[in-house]
GROMACS .gro file of N, CA and C in nm:
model
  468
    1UNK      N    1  -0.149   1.732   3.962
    1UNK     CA    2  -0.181   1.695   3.824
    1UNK      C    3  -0.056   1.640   3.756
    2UNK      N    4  -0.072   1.509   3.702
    2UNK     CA    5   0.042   1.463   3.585
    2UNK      C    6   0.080   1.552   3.520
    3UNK      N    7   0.190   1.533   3.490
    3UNK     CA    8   0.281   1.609   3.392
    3UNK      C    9   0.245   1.525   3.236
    4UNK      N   10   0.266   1.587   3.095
    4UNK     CA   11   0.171   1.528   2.997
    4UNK      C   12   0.336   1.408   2.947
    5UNK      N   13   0.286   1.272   2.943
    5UNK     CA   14   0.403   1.205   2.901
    5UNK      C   15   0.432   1.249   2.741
    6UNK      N   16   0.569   1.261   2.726
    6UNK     CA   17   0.615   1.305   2.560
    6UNK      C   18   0.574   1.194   2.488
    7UNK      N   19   0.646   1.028   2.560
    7UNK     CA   20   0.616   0.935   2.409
    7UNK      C   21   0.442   0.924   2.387
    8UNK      N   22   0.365   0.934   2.523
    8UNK     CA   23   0.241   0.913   2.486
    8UNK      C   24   0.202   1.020   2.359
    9UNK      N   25   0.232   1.134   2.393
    9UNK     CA   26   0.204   1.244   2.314
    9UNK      C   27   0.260   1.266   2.193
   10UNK      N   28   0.361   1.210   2.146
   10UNK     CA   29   0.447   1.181   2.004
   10UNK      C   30   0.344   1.033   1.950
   11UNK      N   31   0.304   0.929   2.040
   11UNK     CA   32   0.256   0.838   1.961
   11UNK      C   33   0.110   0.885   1.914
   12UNK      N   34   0.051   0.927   1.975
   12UNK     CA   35  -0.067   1.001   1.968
   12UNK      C   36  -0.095   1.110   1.817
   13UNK      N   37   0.023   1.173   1.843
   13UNK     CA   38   0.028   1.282   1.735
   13UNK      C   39   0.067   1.162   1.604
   14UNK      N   40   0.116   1.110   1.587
   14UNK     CA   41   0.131   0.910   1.476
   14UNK      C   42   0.026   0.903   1.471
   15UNK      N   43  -0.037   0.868   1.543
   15UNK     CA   44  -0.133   0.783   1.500
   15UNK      C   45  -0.274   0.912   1.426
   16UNK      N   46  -0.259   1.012   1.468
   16UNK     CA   47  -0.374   1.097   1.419
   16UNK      C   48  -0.281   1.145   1.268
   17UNK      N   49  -0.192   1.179   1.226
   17UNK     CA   50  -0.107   1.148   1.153
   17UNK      C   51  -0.155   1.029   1.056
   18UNK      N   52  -0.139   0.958   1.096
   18UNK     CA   53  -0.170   0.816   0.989
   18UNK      C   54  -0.318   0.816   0.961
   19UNK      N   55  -0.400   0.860   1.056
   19UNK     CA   56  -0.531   0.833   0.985
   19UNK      C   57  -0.584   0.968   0.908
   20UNK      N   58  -0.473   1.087   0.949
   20UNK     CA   59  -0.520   1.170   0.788
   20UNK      C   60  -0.466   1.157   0.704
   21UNK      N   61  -0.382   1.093   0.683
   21UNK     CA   62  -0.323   1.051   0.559
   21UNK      C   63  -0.389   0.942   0.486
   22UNK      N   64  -0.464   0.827   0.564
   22UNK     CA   65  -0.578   0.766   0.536
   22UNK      C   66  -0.696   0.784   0.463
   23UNK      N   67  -0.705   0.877   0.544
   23UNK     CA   68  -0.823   0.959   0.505
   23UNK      C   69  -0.822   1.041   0.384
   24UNK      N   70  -0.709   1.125   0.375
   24UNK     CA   71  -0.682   1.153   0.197
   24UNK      C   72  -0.663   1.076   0.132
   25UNK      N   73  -0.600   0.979   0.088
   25UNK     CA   74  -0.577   0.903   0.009
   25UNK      C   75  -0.706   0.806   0.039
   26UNK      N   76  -0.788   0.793   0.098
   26UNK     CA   77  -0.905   0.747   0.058
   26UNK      C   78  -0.982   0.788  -0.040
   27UNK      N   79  -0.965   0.977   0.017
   27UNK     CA   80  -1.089   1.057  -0.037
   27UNK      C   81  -1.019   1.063  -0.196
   28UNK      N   82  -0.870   1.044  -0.201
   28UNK     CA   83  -0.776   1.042  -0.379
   28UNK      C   84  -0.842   0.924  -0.460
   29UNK      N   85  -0.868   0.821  -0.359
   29UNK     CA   86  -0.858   0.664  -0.462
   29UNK      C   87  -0.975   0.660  -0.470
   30UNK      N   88  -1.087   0.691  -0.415
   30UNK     CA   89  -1.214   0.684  -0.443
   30UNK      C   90  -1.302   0.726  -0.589
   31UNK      N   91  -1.236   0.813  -0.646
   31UNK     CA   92  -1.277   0.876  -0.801
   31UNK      C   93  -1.218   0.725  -0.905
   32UNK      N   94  -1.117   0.647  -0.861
   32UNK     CA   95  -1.051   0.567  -0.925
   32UNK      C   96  -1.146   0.438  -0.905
   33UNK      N   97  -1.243   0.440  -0.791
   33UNK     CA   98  -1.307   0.327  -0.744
   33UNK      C   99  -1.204   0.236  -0.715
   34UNK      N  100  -1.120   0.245  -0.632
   34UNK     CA  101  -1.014   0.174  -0.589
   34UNK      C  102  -1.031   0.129  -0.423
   35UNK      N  103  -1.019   0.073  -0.349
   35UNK     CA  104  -1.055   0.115  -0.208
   35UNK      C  105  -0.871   0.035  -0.192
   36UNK      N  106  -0.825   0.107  -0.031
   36UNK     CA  107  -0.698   0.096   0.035
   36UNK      C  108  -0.631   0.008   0.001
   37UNK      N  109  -0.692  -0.166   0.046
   37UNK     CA  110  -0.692  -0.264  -0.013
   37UNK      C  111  -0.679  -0.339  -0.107
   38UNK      N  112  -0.737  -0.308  -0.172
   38UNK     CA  113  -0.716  -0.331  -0.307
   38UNK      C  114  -0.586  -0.271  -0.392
   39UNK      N  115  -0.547  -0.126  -0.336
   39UNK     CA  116  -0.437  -0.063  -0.388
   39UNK      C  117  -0.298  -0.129  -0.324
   40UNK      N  118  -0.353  -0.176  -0.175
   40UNK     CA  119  -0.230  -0.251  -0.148
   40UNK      C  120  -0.210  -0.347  -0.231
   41UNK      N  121  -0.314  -0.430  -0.251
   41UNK     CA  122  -0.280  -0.559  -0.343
   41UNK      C  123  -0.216  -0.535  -0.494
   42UNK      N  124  -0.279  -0.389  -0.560
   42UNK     CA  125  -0.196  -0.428  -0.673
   42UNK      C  126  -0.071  -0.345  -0.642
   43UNK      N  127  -0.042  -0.303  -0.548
   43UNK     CA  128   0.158  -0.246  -0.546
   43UNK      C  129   0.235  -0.358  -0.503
   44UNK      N  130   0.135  -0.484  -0.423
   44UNK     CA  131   0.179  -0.621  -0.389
   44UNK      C  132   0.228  -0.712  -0.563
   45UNK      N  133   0.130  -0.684  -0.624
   45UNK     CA  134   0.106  -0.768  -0.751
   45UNK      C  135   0.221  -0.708  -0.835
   46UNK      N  136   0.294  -0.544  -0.827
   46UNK     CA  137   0.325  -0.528  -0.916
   46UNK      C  138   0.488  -0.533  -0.880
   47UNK      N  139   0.512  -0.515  -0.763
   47UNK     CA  140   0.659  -0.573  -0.734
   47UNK      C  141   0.691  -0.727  -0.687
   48UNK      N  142   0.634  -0.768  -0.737
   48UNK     CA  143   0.632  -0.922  -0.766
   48UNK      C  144   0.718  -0.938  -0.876
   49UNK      N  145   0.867  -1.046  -0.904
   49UNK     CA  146   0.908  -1.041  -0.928
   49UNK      C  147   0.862  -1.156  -1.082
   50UNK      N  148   0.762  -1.226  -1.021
   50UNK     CA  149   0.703  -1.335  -1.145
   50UNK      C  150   0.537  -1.287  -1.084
   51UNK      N  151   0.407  -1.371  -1.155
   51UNK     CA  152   0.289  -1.292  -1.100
   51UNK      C  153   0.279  -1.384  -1.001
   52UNK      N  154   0.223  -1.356  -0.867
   52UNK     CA  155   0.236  -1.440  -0.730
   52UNK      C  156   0.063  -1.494  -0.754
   53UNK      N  157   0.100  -1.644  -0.686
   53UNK     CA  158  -0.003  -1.671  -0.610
   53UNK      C  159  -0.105  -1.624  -0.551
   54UNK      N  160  -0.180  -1.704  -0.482
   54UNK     CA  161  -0.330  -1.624  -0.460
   54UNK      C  162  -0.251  -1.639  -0.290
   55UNK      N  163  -0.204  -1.764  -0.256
   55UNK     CA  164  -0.129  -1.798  -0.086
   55UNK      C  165  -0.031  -1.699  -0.090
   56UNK      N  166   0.064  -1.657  -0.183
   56UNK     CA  167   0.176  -1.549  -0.218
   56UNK      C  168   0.144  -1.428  -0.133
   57UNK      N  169   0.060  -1.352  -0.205
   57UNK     CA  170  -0.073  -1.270  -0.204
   57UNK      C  171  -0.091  -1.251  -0.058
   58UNK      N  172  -0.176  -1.350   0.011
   58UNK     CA  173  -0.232  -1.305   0.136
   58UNK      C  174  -0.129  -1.337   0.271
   59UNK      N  175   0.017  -1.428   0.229
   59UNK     CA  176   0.129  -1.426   0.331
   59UNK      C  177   0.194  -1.255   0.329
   60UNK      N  178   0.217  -1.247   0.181
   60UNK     CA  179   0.244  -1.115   0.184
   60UNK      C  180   0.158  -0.922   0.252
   61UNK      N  181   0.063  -1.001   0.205
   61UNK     CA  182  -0.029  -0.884   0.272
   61UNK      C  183  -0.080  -0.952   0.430
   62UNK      N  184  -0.065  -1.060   0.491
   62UNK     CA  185  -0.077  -1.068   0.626
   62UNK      C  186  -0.219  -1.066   0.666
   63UNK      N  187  -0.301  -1.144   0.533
   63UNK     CA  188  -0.452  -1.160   0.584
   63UNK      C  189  -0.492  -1.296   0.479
   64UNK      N  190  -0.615  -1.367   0.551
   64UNK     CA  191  -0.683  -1.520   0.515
   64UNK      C  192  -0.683  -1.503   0.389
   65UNK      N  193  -0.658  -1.597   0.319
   65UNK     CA  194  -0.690  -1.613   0.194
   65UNK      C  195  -0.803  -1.554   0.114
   66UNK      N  196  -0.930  -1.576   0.192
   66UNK     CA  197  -1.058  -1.580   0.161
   66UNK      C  198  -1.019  -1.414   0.123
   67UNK      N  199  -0.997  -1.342   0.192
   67UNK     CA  200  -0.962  -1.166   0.196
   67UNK      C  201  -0.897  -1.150   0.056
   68UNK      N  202  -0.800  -1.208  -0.008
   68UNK     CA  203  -0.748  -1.194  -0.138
   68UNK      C  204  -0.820  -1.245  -0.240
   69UNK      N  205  -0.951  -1.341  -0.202
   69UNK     CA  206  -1.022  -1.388  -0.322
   69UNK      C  207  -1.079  -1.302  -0.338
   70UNK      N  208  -1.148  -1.221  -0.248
   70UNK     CA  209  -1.220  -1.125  -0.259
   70UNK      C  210  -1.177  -1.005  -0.368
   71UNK      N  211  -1.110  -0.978  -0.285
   71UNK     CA  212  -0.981  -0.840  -0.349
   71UNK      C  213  -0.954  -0.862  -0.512
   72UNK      N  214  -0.889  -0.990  -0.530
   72UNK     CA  215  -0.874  -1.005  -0.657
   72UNK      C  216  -0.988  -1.006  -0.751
   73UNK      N  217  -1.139  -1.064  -0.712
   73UNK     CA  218  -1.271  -1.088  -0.755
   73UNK      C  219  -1.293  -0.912  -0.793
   74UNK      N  220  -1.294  -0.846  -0.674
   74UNK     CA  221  -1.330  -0.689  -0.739
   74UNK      C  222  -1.232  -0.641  -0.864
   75UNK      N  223  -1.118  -0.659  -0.854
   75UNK     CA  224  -1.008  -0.607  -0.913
   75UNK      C  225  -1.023  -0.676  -1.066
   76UNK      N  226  -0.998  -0.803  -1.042
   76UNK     CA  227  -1.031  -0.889  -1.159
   76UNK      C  228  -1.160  -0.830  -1.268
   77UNK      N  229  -1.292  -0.805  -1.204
   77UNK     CA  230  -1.423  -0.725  -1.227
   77UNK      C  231  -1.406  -0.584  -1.286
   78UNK      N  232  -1.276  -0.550  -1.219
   78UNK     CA  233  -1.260  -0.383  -1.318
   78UNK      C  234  -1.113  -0.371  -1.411
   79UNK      N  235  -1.079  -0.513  -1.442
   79UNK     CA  236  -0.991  -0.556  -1.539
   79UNK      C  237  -0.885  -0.453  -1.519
   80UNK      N  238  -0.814  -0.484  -1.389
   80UNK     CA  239  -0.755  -0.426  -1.339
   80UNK      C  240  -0.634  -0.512  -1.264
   81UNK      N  241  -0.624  -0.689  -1.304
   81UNK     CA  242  -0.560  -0.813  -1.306
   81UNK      C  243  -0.642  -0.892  -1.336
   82UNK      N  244  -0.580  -1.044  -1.356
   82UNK     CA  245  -0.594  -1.163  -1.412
   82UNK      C  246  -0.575  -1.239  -1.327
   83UNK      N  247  -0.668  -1.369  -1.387
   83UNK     CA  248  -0.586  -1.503  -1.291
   83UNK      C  249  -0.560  -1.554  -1.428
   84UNK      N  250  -0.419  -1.600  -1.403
   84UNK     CA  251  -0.360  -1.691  -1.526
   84UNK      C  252  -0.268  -1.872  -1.459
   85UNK      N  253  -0.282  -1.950  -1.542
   85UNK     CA  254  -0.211  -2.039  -1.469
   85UNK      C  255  -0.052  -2.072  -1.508
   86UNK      N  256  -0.055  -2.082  -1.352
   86UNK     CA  257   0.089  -2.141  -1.351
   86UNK      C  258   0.146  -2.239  -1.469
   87UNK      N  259   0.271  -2.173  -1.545
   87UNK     CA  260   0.332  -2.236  -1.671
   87UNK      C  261   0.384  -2.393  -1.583
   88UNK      N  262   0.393  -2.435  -1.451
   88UNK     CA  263   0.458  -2.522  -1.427
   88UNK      C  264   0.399  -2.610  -1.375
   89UNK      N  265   0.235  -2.568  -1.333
   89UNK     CA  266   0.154  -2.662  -1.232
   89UNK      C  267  -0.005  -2.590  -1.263
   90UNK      N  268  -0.089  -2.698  -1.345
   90UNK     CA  269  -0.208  -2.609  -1.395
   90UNK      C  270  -0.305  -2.611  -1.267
   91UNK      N  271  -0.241  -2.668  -1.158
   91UNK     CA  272  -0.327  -2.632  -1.035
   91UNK      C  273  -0.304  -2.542  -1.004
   92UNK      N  274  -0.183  -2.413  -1.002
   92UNK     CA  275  -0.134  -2.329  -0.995
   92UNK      C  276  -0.204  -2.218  -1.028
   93UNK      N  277  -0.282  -2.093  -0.968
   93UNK     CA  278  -0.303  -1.982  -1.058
   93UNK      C  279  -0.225  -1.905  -1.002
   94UNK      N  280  -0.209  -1.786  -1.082
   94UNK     CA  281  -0.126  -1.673  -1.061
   94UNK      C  282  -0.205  -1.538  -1.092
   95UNK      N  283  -0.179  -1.448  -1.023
   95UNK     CA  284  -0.246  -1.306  -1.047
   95UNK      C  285  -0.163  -1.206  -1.129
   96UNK      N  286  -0.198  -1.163  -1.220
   96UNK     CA  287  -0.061  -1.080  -1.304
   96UNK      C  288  -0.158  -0.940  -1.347
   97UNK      N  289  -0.094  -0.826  -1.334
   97UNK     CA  290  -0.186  -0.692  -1.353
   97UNK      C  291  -0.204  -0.706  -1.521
   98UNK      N  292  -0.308  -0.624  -1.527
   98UNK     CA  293  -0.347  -0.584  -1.680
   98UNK      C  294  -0.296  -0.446  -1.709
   99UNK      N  295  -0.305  -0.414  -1.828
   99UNK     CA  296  -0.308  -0.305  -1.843
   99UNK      C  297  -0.315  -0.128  -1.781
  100UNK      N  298  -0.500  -0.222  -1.780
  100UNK     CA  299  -0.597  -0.129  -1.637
  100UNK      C  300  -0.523  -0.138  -1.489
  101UNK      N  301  -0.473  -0.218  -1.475
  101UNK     CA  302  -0.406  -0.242  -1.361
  101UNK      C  303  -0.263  -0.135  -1.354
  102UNK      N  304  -0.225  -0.133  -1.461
  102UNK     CA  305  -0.097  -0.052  -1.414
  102UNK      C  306  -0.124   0.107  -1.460
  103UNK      N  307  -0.233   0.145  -1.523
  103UNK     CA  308  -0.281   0.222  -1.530
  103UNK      C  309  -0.343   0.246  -1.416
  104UNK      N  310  -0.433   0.222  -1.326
  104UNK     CA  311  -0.432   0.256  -1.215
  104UNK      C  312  -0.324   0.247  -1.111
  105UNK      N  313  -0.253   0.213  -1.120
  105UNK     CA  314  -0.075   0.201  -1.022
  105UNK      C  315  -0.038   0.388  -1.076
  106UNK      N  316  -0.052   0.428  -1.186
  106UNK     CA  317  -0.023   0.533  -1.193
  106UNK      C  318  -0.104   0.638  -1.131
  107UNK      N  319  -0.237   0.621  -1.180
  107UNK     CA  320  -0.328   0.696  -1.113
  107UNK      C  321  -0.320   0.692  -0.929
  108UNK      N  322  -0.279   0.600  -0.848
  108UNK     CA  323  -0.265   0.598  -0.749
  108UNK      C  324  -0.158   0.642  -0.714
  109UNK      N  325  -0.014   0.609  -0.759
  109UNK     CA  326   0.104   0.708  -0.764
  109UNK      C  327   0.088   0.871  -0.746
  110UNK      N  328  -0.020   0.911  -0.795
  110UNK     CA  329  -0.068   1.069  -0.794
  110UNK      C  330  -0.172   1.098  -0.724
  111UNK      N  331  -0.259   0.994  -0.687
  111UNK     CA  332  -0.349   1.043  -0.540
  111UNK      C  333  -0.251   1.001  -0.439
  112UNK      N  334  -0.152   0.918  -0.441
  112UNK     CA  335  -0.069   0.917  -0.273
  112UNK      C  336   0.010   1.068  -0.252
  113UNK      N  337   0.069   1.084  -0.411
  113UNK     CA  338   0.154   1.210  -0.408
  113UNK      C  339   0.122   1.332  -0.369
  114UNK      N  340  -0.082   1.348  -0.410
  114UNK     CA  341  -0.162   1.467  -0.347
  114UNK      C  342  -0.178   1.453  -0.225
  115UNK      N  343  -0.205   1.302  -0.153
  115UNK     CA  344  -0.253   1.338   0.007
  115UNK      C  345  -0.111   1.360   0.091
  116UNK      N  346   0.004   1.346   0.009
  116UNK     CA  347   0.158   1.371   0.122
  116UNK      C  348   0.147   1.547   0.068
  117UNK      N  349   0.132   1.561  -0.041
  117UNK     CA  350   0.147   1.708  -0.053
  117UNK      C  351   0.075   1.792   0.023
  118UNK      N  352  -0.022   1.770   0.071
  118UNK     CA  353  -0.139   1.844   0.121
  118UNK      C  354  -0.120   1.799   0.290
  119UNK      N  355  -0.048   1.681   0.341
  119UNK     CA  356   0.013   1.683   0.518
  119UNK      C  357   0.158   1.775   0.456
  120UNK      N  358   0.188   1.766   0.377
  120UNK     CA  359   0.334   1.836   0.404
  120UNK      C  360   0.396   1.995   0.373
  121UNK      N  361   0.225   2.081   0.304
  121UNK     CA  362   0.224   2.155   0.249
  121UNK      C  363   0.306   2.262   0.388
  122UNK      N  364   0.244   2.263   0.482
  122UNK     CA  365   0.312   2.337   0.647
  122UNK      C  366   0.468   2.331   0.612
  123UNK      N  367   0.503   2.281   0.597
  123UNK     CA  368   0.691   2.183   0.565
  123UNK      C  369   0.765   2.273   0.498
  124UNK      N  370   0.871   2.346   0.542
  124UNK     CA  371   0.968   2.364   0.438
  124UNK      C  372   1.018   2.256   0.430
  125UNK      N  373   1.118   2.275   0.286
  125UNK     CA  374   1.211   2.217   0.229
  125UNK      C  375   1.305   2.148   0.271
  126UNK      N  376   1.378   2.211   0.430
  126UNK     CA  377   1.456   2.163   0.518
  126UNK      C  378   1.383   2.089   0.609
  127UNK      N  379   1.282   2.144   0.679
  127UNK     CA  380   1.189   2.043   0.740
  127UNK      C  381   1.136   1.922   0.679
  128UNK      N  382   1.106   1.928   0.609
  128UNK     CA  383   1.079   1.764   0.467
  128UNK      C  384   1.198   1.692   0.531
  129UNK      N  385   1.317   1.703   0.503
  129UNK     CA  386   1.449   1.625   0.500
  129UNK      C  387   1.465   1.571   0.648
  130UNK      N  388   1.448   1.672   0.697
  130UNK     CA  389   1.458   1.624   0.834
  130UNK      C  390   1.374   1.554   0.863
  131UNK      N  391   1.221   1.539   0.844
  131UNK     CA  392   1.129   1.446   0.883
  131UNK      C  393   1.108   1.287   0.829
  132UNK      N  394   1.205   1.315   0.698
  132UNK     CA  395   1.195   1.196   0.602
  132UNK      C  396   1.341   1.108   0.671
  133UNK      N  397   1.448   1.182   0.728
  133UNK     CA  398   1.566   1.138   0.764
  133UNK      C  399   1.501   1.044   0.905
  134UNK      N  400   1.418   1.166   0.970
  134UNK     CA  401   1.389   1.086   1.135
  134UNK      C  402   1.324   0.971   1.114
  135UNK      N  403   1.209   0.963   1.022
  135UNK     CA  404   1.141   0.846   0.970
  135UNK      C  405   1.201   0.719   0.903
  136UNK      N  406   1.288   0.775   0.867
  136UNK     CA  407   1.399   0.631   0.799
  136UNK      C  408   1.477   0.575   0.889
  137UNK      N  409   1.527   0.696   1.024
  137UNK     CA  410   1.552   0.578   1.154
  137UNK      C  411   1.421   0.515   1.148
  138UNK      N  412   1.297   0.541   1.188
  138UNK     CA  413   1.228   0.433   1.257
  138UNK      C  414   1.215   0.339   1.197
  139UNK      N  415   1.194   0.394   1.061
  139UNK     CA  416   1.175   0.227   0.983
  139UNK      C  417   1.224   0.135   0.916
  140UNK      N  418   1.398   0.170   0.951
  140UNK     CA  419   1.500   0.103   0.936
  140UNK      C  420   1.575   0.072   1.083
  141UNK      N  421   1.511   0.099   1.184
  141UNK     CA  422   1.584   0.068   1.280
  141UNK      C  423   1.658  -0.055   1.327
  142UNK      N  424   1.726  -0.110   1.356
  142UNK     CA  425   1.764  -0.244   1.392
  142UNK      C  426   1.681  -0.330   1.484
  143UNK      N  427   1.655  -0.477   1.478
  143UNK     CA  428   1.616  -0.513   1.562
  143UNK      C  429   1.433  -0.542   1.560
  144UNK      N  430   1.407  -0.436   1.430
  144UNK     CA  431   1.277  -0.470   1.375
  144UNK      C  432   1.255  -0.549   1.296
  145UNK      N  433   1.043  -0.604   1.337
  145UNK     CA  434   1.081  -0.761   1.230
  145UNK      C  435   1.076  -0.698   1.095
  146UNK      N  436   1.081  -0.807   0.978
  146UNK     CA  437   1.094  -0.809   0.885
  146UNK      C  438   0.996  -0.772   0.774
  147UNK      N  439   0.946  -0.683   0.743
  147UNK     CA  440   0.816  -0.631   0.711
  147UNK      C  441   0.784  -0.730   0.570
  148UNK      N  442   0.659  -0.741   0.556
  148UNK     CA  443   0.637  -0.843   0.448
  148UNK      C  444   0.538  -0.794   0.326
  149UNK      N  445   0.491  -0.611   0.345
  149UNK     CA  446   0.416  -0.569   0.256
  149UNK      C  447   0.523  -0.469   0.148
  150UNK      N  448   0.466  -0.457   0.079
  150UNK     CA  449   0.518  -0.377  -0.097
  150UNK      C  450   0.595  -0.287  -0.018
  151UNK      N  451   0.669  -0.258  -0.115
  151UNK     CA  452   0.778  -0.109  -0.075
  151UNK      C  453   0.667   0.020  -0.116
  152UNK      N  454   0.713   0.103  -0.139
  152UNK     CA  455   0.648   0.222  -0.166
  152UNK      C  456   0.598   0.234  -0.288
  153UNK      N  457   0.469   0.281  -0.353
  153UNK     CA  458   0.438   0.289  -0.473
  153UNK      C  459   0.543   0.329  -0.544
  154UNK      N  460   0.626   0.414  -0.536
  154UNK     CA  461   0.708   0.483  -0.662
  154UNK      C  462   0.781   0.378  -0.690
  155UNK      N  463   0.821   0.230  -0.606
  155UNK     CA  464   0.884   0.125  -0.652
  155UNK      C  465   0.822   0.050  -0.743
  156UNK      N  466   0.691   0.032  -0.735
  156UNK     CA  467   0.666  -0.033  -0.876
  156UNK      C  468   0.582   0.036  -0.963
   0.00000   0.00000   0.00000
């Protein structure tokens, strides 16, 4: 009988990992009527340094255009962003959050904060540090590409 491989078994334990964390913060954003997507787009929209494009938008989030018309169409619908036009090119639109929009950036700030509290509740204090230290190798490691989605909610 094989012996059980470690990286298989470390990636394994990731990936079941990521989809309960999924899975809470689904079951968080759902009272908000928010779905994953959409929350990516507005932490996309809100560390935007001017309001981005609709092409901006879906290079940044790494899906067809058609996928951000969408996204923005729901979002737009719960006045939760805008399309406004470009001050420099009225062919230009731009997506810029509303109000509702950053009002839900908060409200989502506190369902991400419940579904890490609730994987990390097992965790001491010292264990936290250490897991947040090992994790910042991986996802600062050298040699990795260049990631092209939002930083972390608490950034914008």
């Amino acid at each position: 009988m094989d012996s059980p491989d470690p990286d298989g078994v470390l990636a394994e334990q990731l990936l079941r990992l990521t989809r309960r964390l999924h899975r809470l913060q689904r079951r968080q954003l759902e009272p908000l009527g928010i779905t994953p997507a959409q929350a990516r787009l507005l932490r996309t929209v809100a560390v935007c340094e001017r309001p981005p494009r609709m092409a901006d938008l879906a290079q940044r989030l790494e899906v067809v255009p058609r996928a951000v018309t969408s996204l923005v169409d729901g979002l737009e619908e719960a006045d939760r962003v805008r399309r406004v036009p470009d001050p420099e090119s009225r062919r230009v639109v731009r997506i810029e959050l509303t109000e509702g929009g950053r009002e839900a950036l908060r409200a989502m700030r506190s369902a991400r904060r419940g579904a890490v509290e609730e994987i990390l509740t097992p965790l001491t204090a010292e264990q936290r540090s250490v897991l947040g230290g090992l994790l910042s190798t991986l996802v600062d490691s050298p040699g990795r590409p260049t990631e092209t989605a939002p930083p972390p909610e608490e950034s914008g």
